[in-house]
Coordinates of C-alpha atoms in Angstrom, one line a residue:
X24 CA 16.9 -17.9 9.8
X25 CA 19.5 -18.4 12.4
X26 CA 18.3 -16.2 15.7
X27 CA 22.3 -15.6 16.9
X28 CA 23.8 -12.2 16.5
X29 CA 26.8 -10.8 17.2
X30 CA 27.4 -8.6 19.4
X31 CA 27.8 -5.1 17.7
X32 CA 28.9 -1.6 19.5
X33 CA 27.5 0.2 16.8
X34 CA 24.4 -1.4 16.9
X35 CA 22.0 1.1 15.7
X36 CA 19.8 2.8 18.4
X37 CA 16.4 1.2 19.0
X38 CA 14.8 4.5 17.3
X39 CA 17.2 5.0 14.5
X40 CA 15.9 4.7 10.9
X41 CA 18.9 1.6 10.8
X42 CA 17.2 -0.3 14.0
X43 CA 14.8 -2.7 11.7
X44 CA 18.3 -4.5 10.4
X45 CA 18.8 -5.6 14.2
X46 CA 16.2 -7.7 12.9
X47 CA 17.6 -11.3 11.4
X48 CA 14.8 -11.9 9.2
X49 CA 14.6 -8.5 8.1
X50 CA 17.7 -7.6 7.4
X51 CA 18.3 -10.8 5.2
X52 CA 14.6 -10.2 3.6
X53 CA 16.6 -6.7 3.1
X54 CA 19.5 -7.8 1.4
X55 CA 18.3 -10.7 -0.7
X56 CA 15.0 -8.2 -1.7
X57 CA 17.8 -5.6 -2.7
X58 CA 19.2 -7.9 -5.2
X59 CA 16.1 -9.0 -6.9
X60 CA 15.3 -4.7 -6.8
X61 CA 18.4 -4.5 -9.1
X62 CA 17.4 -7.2 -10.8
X63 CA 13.7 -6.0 -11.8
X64 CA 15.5 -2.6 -12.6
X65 CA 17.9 -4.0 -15.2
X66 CA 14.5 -5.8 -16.7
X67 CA 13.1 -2.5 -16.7
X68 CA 15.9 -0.9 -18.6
X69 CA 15.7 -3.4 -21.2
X70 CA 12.1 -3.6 -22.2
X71 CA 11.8 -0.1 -22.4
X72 CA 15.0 -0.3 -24.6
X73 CA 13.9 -3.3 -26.6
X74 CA 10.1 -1.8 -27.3
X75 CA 12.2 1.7 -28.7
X76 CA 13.5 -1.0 -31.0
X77 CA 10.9 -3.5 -31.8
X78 CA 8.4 -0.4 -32.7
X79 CA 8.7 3.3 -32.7
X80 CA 5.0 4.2 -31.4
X81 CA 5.1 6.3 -28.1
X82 CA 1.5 4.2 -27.2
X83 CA 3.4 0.8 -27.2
X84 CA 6.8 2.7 -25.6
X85 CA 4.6 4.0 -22.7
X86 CA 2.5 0.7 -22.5
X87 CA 5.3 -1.0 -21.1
X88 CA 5.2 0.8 -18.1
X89 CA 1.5 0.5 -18.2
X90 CA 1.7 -3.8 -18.7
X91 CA 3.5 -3.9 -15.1
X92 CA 1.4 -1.7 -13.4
X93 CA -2.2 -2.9 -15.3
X94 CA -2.5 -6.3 -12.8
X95 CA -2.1 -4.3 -9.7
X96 CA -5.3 -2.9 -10.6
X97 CA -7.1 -5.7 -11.4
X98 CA -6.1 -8.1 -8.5
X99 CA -5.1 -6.0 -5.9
X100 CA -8.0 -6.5 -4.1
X101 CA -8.2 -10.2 -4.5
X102 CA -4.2 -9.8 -3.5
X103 CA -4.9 -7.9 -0.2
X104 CA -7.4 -10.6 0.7
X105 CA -5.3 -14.0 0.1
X106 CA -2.6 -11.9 2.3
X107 CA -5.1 -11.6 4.6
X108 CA -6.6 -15.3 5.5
X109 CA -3.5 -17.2 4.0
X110 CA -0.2 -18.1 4.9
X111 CA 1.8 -15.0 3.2
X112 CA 5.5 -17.1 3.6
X113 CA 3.5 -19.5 1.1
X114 CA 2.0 -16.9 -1.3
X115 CA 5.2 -15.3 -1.5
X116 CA 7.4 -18.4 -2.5
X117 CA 4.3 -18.8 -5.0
X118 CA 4.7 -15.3 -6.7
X119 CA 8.6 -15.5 -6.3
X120 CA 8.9 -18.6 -8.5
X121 CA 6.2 -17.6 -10.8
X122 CA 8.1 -14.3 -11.6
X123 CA 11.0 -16.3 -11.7
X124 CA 10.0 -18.6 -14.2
X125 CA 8.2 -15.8 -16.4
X126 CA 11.1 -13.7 -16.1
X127 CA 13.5 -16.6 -17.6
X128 CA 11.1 -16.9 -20.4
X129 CA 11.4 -13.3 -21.8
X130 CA 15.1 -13.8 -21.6
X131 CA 14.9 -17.3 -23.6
X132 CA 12.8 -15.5 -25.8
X133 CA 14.4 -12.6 -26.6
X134 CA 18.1 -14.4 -26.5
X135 CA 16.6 -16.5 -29.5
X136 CA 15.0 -13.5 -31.1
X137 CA 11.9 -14.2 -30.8
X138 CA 10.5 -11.6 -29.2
X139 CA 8.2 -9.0 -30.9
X140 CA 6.2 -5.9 -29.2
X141 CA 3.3 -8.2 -27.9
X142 CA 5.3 -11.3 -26.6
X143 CA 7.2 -8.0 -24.9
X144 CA 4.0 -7.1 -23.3
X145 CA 2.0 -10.4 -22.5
X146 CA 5.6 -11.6 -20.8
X147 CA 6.0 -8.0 -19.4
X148 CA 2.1 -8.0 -18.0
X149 CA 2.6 -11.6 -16.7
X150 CA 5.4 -10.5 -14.7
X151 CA 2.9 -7.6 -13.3
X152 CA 0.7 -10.6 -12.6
X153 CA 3.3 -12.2 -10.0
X154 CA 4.0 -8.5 -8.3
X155 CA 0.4 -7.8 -8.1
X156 CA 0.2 -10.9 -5.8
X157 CA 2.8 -10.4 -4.1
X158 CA 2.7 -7.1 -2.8
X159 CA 0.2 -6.9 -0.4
X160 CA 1.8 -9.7 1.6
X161 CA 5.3 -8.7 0.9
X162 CA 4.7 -5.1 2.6
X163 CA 2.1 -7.0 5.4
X164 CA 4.8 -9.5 6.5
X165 CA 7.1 -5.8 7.6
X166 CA 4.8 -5.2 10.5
X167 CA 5.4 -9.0 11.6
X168 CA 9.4 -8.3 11.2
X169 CA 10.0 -6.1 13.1
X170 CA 8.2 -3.7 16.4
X171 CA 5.9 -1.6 16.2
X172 CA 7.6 1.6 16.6
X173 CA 10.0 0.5 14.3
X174 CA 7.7 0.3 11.1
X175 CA 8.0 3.4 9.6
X176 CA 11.8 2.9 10.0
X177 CA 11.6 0.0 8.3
X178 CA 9.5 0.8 5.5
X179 CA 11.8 3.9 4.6
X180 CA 14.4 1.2 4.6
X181 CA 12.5 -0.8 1.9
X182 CA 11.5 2.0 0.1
X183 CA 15.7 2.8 0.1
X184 CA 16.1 -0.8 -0.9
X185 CA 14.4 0.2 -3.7
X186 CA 15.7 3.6 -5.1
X187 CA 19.4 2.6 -4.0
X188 CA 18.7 -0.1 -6.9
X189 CA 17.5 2.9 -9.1
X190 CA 20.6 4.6 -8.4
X191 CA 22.5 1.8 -9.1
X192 CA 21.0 -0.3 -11.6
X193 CA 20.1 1.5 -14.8
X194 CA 23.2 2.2 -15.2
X195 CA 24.5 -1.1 -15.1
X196 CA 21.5 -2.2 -16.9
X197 CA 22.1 0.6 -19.6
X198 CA 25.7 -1.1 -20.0
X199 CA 24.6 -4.8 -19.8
X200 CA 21.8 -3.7 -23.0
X201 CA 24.5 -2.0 -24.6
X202 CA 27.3 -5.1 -24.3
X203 CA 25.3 -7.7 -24.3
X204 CA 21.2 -6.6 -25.6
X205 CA 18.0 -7.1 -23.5
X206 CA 17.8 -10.8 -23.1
X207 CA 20.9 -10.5 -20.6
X208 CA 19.4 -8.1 -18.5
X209 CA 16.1 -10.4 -18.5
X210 CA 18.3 -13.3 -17.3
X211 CA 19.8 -11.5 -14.6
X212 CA 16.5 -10.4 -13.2
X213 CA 15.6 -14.1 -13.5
X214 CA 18.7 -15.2 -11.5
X215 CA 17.9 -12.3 -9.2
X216 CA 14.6 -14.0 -7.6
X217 CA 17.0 -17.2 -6.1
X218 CA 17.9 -15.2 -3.1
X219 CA 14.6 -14.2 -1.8
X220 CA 13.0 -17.6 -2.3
X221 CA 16.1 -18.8 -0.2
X222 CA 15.2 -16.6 3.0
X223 CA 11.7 -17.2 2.3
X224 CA 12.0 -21.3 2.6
X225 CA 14.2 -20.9 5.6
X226 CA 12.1 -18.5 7.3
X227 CA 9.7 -20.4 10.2
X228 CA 6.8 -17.9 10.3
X229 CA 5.5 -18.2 13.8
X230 CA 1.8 -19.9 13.2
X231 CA -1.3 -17.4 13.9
X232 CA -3.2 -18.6 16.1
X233 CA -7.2 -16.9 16.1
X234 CA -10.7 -17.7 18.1
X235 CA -12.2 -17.9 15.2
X236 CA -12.2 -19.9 11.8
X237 CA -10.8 -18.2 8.5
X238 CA -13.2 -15.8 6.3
X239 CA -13.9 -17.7 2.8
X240 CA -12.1 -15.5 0.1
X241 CA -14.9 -13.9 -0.9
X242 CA -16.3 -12.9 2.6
X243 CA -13.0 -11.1 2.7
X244 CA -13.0 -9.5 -0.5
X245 CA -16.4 -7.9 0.9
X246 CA -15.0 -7.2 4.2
X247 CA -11.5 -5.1 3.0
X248 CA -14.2 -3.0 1.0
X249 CA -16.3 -2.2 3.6
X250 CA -13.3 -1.5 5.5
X251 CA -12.2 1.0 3.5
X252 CA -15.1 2.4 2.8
X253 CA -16.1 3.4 6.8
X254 CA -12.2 4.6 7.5
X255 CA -12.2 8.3 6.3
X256 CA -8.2 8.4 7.4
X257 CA -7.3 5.9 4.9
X258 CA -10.1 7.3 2.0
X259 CA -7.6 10.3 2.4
X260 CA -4.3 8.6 2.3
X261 CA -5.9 6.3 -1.2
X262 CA -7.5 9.6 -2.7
X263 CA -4.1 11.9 -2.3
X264 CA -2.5 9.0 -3.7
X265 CA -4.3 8.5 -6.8
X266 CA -4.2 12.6 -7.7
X267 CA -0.4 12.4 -7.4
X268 CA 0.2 8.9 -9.3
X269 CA -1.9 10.0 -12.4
X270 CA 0.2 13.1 -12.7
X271 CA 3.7 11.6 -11.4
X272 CA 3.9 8.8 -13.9
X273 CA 4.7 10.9 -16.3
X274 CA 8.2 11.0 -15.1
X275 CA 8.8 7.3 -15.4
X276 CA 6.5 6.5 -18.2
X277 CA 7.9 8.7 -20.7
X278 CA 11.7 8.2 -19.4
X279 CA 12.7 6.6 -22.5
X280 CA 11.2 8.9 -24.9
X281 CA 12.9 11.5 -23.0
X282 CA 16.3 10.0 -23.3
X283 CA 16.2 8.8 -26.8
X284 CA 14.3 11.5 -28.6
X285 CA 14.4 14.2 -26.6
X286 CA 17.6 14.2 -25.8
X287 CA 19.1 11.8 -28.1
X288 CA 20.9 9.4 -25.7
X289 CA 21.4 5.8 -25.9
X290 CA 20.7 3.2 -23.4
X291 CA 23.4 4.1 -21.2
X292 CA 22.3 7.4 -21.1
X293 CA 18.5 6.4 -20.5
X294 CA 20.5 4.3 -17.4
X295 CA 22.3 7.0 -16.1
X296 CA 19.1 9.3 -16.0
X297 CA 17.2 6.2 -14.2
X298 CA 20.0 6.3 -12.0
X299 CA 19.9 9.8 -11.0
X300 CA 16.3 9.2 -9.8
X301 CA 17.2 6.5 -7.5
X302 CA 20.0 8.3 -6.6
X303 CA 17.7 11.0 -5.4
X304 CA 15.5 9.0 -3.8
X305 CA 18.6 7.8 -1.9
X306 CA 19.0 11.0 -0.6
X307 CA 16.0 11.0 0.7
X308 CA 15.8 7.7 2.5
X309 CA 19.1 8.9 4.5
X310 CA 16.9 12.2 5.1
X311 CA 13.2 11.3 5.8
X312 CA 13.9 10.5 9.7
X313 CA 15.0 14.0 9.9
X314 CA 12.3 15.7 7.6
X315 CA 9.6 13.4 9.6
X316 CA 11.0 14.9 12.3
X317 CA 10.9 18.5 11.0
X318 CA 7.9 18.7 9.7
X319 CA 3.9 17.7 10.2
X320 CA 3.1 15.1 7.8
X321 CA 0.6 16.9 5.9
X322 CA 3.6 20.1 5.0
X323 CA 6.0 17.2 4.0
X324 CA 3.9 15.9 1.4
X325 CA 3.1 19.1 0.2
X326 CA 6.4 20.3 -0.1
X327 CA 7.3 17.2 -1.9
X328 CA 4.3 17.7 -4.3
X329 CA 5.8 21.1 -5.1
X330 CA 9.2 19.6 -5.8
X331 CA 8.2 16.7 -8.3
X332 CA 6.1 19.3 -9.7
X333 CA 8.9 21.5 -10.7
X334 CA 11.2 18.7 -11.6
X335 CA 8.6 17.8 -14.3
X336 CA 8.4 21.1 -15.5
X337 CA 12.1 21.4 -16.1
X338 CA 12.8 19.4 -18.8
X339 CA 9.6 20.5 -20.9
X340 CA 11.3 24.5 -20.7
X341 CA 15.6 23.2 -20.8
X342 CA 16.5 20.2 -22.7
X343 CA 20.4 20.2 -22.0
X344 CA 21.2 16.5 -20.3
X345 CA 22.6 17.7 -17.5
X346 CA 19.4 19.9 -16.3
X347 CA 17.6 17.1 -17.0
X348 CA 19.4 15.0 -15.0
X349 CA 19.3 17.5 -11.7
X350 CA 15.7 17.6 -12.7
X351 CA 15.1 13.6 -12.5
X352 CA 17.6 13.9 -9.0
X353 CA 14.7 16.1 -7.4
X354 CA 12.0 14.0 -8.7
X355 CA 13.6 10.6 -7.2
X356 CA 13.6 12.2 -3.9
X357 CA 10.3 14.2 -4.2
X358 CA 9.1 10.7 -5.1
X359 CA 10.8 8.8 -2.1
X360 CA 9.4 11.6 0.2
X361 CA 6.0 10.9 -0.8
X362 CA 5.6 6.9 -1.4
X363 CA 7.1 6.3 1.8
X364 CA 5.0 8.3 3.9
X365 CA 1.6 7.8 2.3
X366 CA 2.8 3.8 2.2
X367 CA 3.5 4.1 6.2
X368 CA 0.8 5.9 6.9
X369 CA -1.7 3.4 5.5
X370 CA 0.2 0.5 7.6
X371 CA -0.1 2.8 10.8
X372 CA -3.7 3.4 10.2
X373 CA -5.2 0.2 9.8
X374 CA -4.8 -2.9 12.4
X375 CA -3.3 -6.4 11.3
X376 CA -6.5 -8.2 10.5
X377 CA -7.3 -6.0 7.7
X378 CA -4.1 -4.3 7.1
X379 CA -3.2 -6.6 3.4
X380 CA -6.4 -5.3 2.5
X381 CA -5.5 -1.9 3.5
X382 CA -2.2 -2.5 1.6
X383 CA -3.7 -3.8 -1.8
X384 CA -6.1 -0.8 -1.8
X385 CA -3.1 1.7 -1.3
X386 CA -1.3 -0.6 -4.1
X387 CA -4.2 -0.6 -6.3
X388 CA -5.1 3.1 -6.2
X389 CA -1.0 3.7 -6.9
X390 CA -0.3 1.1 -9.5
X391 CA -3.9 1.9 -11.1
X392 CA -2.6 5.3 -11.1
X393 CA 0.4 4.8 -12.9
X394 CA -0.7 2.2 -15.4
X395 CA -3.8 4.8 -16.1
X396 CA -0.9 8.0 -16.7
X397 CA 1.3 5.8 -18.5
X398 CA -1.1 4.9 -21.5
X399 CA -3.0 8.4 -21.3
X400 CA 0.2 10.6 -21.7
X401 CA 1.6 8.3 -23.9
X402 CA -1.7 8.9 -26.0
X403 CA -0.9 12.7 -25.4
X404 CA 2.6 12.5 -26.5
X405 CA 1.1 10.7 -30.3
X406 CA -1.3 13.8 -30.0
X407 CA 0.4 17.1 -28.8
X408 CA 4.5 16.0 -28.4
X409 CA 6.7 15.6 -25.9
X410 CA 7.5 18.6 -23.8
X411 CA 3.7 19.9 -23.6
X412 CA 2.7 16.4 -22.5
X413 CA 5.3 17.4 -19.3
X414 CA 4.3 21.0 -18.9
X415 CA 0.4 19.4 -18.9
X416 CA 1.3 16.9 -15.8
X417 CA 3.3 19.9 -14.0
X418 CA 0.2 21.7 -13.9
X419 CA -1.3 18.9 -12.7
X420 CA 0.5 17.8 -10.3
X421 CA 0.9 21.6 -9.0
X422 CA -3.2 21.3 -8.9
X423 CA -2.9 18.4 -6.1
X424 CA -1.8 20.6 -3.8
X425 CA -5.5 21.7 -3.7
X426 CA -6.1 18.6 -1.9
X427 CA -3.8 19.6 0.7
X428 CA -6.3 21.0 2.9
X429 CA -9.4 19.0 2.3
X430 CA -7.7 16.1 2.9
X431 CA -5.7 16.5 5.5
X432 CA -3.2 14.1 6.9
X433 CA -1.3 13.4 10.4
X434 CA 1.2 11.2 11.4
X435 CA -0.2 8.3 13.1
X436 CA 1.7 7.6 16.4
X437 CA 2.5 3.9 15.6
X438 CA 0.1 0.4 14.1
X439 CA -3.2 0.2 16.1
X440 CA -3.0 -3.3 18.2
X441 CA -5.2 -5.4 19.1
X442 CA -7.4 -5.5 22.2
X443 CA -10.4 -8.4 21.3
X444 CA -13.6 -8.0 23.4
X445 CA -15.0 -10.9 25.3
X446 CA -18.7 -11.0 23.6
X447 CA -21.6 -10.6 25.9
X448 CA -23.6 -13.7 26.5
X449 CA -26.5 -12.6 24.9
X450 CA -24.1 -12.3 21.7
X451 CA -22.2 -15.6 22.6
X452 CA -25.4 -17.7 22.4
X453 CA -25.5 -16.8 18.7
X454 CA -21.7 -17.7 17.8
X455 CA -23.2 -20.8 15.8
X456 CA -26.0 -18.9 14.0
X457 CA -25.7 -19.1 10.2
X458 CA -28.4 -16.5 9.6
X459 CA -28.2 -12.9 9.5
X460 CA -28.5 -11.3 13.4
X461 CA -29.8 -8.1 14.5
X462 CA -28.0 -6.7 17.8
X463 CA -29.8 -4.0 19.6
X464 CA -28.2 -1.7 22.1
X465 CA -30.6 0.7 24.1
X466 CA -28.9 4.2 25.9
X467 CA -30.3 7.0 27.8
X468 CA -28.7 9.9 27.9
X469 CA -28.8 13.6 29.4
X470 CA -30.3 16.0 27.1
X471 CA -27.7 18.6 27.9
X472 CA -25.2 16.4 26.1
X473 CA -26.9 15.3 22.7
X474 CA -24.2 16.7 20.7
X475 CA -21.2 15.1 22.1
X476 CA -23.1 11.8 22.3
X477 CA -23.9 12.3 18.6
X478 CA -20.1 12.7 18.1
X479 CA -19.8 9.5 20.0
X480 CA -22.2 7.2 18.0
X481 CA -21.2 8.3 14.9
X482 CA -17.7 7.2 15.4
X483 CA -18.9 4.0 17.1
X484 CA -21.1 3.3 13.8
X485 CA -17.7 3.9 11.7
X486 CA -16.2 0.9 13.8
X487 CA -19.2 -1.3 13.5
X488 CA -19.8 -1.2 9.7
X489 CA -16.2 -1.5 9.2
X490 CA -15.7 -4.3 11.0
X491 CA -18.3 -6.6 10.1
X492 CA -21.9 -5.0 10.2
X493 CA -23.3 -5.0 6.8
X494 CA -26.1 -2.3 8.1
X495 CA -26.5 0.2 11.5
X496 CA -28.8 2.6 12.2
X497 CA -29.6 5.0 15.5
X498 CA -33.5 5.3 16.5
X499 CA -35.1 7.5 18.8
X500 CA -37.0 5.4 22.1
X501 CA -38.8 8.1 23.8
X502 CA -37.4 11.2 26.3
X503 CA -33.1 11.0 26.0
X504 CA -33.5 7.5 25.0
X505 CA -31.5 6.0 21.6
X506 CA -31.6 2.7 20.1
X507 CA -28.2 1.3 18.5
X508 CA -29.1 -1.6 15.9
X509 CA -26.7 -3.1 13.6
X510 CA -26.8 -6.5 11.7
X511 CA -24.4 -8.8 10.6
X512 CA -24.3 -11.9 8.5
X513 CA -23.8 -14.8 10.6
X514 CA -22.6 -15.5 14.5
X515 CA -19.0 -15.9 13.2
X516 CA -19.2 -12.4 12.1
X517 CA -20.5 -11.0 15.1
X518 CA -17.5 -12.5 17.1
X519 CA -15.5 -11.2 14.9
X520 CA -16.7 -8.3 15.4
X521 CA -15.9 -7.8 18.8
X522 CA -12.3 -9.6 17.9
X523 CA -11.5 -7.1 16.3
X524 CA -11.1 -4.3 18.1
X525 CA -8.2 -1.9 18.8
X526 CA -7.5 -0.3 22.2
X527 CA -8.6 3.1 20.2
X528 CA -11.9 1.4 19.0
X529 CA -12.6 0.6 23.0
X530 CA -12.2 3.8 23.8
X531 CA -15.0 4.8 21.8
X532 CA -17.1 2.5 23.1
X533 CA -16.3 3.4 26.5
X534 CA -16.7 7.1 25.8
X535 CA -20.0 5.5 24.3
X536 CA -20.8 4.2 27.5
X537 CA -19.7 6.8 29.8
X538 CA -22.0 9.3 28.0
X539 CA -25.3 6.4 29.2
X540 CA -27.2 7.7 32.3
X541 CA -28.7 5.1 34.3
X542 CA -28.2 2.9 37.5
X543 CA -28.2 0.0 34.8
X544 CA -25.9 -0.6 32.0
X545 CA -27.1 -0.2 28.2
X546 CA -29.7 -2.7 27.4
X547 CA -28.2 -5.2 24.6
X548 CA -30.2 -7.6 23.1
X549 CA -30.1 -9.9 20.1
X550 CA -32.6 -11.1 17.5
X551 CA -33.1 -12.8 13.9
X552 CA -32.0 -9.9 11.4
X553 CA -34.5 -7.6 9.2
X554 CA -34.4 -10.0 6.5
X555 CA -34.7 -13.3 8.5
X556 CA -37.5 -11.5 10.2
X557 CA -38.9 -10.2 7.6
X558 CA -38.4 -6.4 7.9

C-alpha cells in the first residue's frame, strides 16, 4: 500500500481508540474488511431466511448457525499453527478466494433453485471452512499493523468493523431477500471478498527474519497445546469464554425463530432486529475506551455478563417487537463489551511466536461454543418451546458470573515482546542434536528463603514447559541445594527455547538467579535425555 499520508490536523491522538487508522495498511485492511463484514451479514440474513423456507424444523433453523461455527472447532488448532510458521498475507489470499468462490456457488445455486436444506448447509459449513482458516492469521497480522500500545485500540476497531455491519446490514439484507430472495444477498457477499484480496496482494509484508528454522506443522500443533496448557492467564481468558458462548448463542442462534414465530415478522423485520444488535454493539465500540478506562477488567466483564443476561431474559417474559428490539440493543453491546476484551486480552497475553496459536484456541473455545449452543437449544426449542429455551440460557448465563472470582482477570498492560537469550555454550554445542536432551541446572539457596524461591521455580517451570520442554522436574541435592532438570526434543528446540523469551520471562529467571547463594553461578550442564539414556 502506498506509505504517503496527508497531512491531517485532526489526526487522532496517538492513544485515542481512532489512532490504529493512522495506519495505511490498517486502515485500508479496515475499510475493505468492513465491506466483506456487510457482505457475510447479508449471507447471514439469507440462509437463515432461506432454511425457514426450505424446512420448518427449529434443529435445521438453528444448524445454520451451527454449520459456520462447526469448522472453527475442528481446525482451529491446525488454523492457529499454519498462522504461526507460514506466511499469513499468503494464507489469507488462500481463504479469501476460497470463501469467495464457495460463496458464489450458493448464490448460483440458489439463483437456479437448486438449493435444498443440505446443499444450504454443506455450502454454508464450507464457507465456515475458509473462516476457520482464516481467523487466526487475520486477527495475528493486527499486532504486525499497528504498535503495541495501540492493539487494544485497534482490535475494538475491528470488533466495530464488525457490529457497525450488524447495525447496518440486516436490514439491507432483510430488504435485498425481500426484493430480490436469498441468492442476491449470496452474490453480494461473493462480490464482497474482491476488496480484501485487493489490499491483501498489494500489501508487502515485511519478511520475518528468525535464528532458527521453521517448526514442521505438527511440531507446532504440539507446541500451541503445550502452550496453552502451562499459561494459567490465558486457561482463564479460554474458560470464561466458553461459559459465556454456550449460553450467549442463544441470542443469535434462535434470532430467526424469534422473529418469524415469535413475533411473526418477516425478513425485514428479522433484519431490523439483527440490526439493532449491531447497532448496540456500535455503541459500545464508541464507549469501551471510556469503560476500559472506568472500570478493572474483571467488573467490566461481569457487568456485561449481567446485561446480556437480562437482555435474554426479556423477550422470553414480553413479546411486543419493540421490547424485543431494546432487548437485542443491550445484548449487541453486552456482546461487543465482552468479545473485545476477552479477544484483546488473549493477544496481550501471549508473545508473537505463539500468539496465532493463542488466537485459534480463543477462536476455537468461542466458535466451539456457539456451534455447540446453537444445535443444543435448537434441540431444546423442538423439546420445551421457545421462550423457556431463553429463560433456560438467562439463568445460565446469570450462573457465569460464578466464575467471576475464581477466574479472575486483569488488564494486561500491552503484548509481551521479545527479548531472546544468547544460549550458554554448554547448550550451544547441542544446537545440531536430533535426540532428545536433558539440561540440568544446580542452585543453592539460603534456607531462610525456601518459600519465595519455591514461588520462583514454579513460575520458571511454567515458562520452560511452555516453551519447548516436553518434561521438568525440581530435585533435592543435599543441605539448600536444588536441581532444575528439564528435557526437550531436539537441539533446535532447546534454542528455541531460550529465543523465546519475553523481557517478563527474564525477569523470572533473574529473580531465579538472584535467589542462588554462592561465589559461583548456578551449575548448568547438559546430557542425552531420560529416554536416550535410558531412564
Amino acid at each position: 500500500m502506498p506509505e504517503t499520508t496527508v497531512p491531517d490536523r485532526k489526526a487522532p491522538d496517538p492513544d485515542s481508540s481512532w489512532a490504529p487508522l493512522r495506519q495505511p495498511v490498517f486502515r485500508a485492511l479496515w475499510i475493505a474488511t468492513f465491506a466483506s463484514n456487510m457482505g457475510t451479514l447479508m449471507q447471514t440474513v439469507g440462509a437463515a431466511w432461506l432454511m425457514t423456507s426450505l424446512a420448518t424444523s427449529p434443529v435445521l433453523v438453528a444448524l445454520v448457525q451451527s454449520a459456520n461455527t462447526l469448522p472453527v472447532f475442528l481446525l482451529g488448532v491446525v488454523a492457529g499453527a499454519l498462522a504461526d510458521i507460514i506466511d499469513r498475507r499468503k494464507l489469507l489470499l488462500l481463504t479469501q478466494a476460497w470463501m469467495c468462490a464457495m460463496s458464489f456457488l450458493l448464490a448460483a445455486l440458489t439463483l437456479l433453485g437448486w438449493t435444498n436444506p443440505w446443499t444450504l448447509l454443506g455450502l454454508t459449513f464450507a464457507l465456515g471452512l475458509g473462516s476457520a482458516l482464516n481467523a487466526p492469521a487475520w486477527q495475528a497480522i493486527v499486532s504486525e499493523l499497528v504498535p503495541g500500545k495501540d492493539l487494544p485500540s485497534a482490535v475494538a476497531l475491528n470488533s466495530m468493523g464488525l457490529n457497525l455491519a450488524r447495525a447496518v446490514a440486516p436490514a439491507i439484507g432483510g430488504v435485498v431477500v425481500a426484493a430480490a430472495g436469498p441468492g442476491a444477498a449470496f452474490l453480494l457477499n461473493s462480490a464482497s471478498f474482491v476488496g480484501v484480496l485487493a489490499v491483501l496482494f498489494r500489501w508487502k509484508r515485511p519478511p520475518i527474519r528468525t535464528r532458527l528454522p521453521v517448526e514442521p506443522l505438527r511440531e507446532a500443533l504440539a507446541t500451541g497445546i503445550r502452550y496453552v496448557r502451562y499459561a494459567p492467564k490465558v486457561q482463564a481468558v479460554l474458560i470464561r469464554t466458553g461459559a459465556f458462548m454456550i449460553f450467549g448463542s442463544a441470542i443469535w442462534a434462535l434470532l430467526p425463530l424469534i422473529s418469524r414465530f415469535g413475533l411473526g415478522l418477516g425478513p425485514t423485520g428479522y433484519g431490523a432486529l439483527m440490526g439493532c444488535l449491531g447497532l448496540g454493539a456500535v455503541i459500545g465500540a464508541f464507549t469501551l475506551s471510556r469503560l476500559r478506562q472506568a472500570f478493572a477488567l474483571n467488573r467490566l466483564l461481569a457487568g456485561a455478563t449481567l446485561l446480556y443476561a437480562a437482555a435474554t431474559l426479556v423477550p422470553a417474559a414480553w413479546h411486543q417487537v419493540w421490547v424485543v428490539c431494546v432487548a437485542m440493543a443491550i445484548a449487541g453491546f453486552a456482546w461487543l463489551v465482552l468479545v473485545a476484551n476477552l479477544n484483546a486480552t488473549v493477544q496481550a497475553l501471549t508473545p508473537p511466536w505463539v500468539r496465532g496459536r493463542a488466537l485459534a484456541a480463543y477462536l476455537l473455545i468461542a466458535f466451539g461454543g456457539q456451534a455447540l449452543g446453537a444445535a443444543l437449544w435448537g434441540a431444546f426449542v423442538a423439546w420445551i418451546g421457545l421462550w423457556p429455551t431463553l429463560s433456560i440460557c438467562g439463568a445460565g448465563l446469570l450462573m457465569n458470573l460464578a466464575l467471576v472470582r475464581r477466574f479472575r482477570l486483569d488488564r494486561p498492560s500491552m503484548p509481551p515482546g521479545e527479548a531472546p537469550l544468547d544460549p550458554p555454550a554448554e547448550a550451544e554445542a547441542w544446537r545440531q542434536s536430533p535426540s532428545a536432551i536433558r539440561v540440568s541446572i544446580a542452585y543453592a539457596f539460603d534456607p531462610t528463603e525456601e518459600s519465595a524461591c519455591r514461588e520462583a521455580l514454579g513460575e520458571l517451570r511454567l515458562i520452560r514447559l511452555r516453551n519447548g520442554a516436553s518434561r521438568w522436574q525440581l530435585t533435592p541435592d543435599g543441605p539448600s541445594r536444588w536441581v532444575e532438570c528439564f528435557e526437550v526434543r531436539s537441539g533446535t528446540v532447546l534454542m528455541r527455547l531460550y529465543d523465546r523469551m519475553t523481557p517478563e520471562e527474564r525477569d523470572v529467571l533473574m529473580a531465579v538467579r538472584a535467589l542462588h547463594r554462592g561465589a559461583e553461578p548456578p551449575v548448568l550442564t547438559v546430557a542425552p535425555g531420560w529416554a536416550s539414556s535410558g531412564s
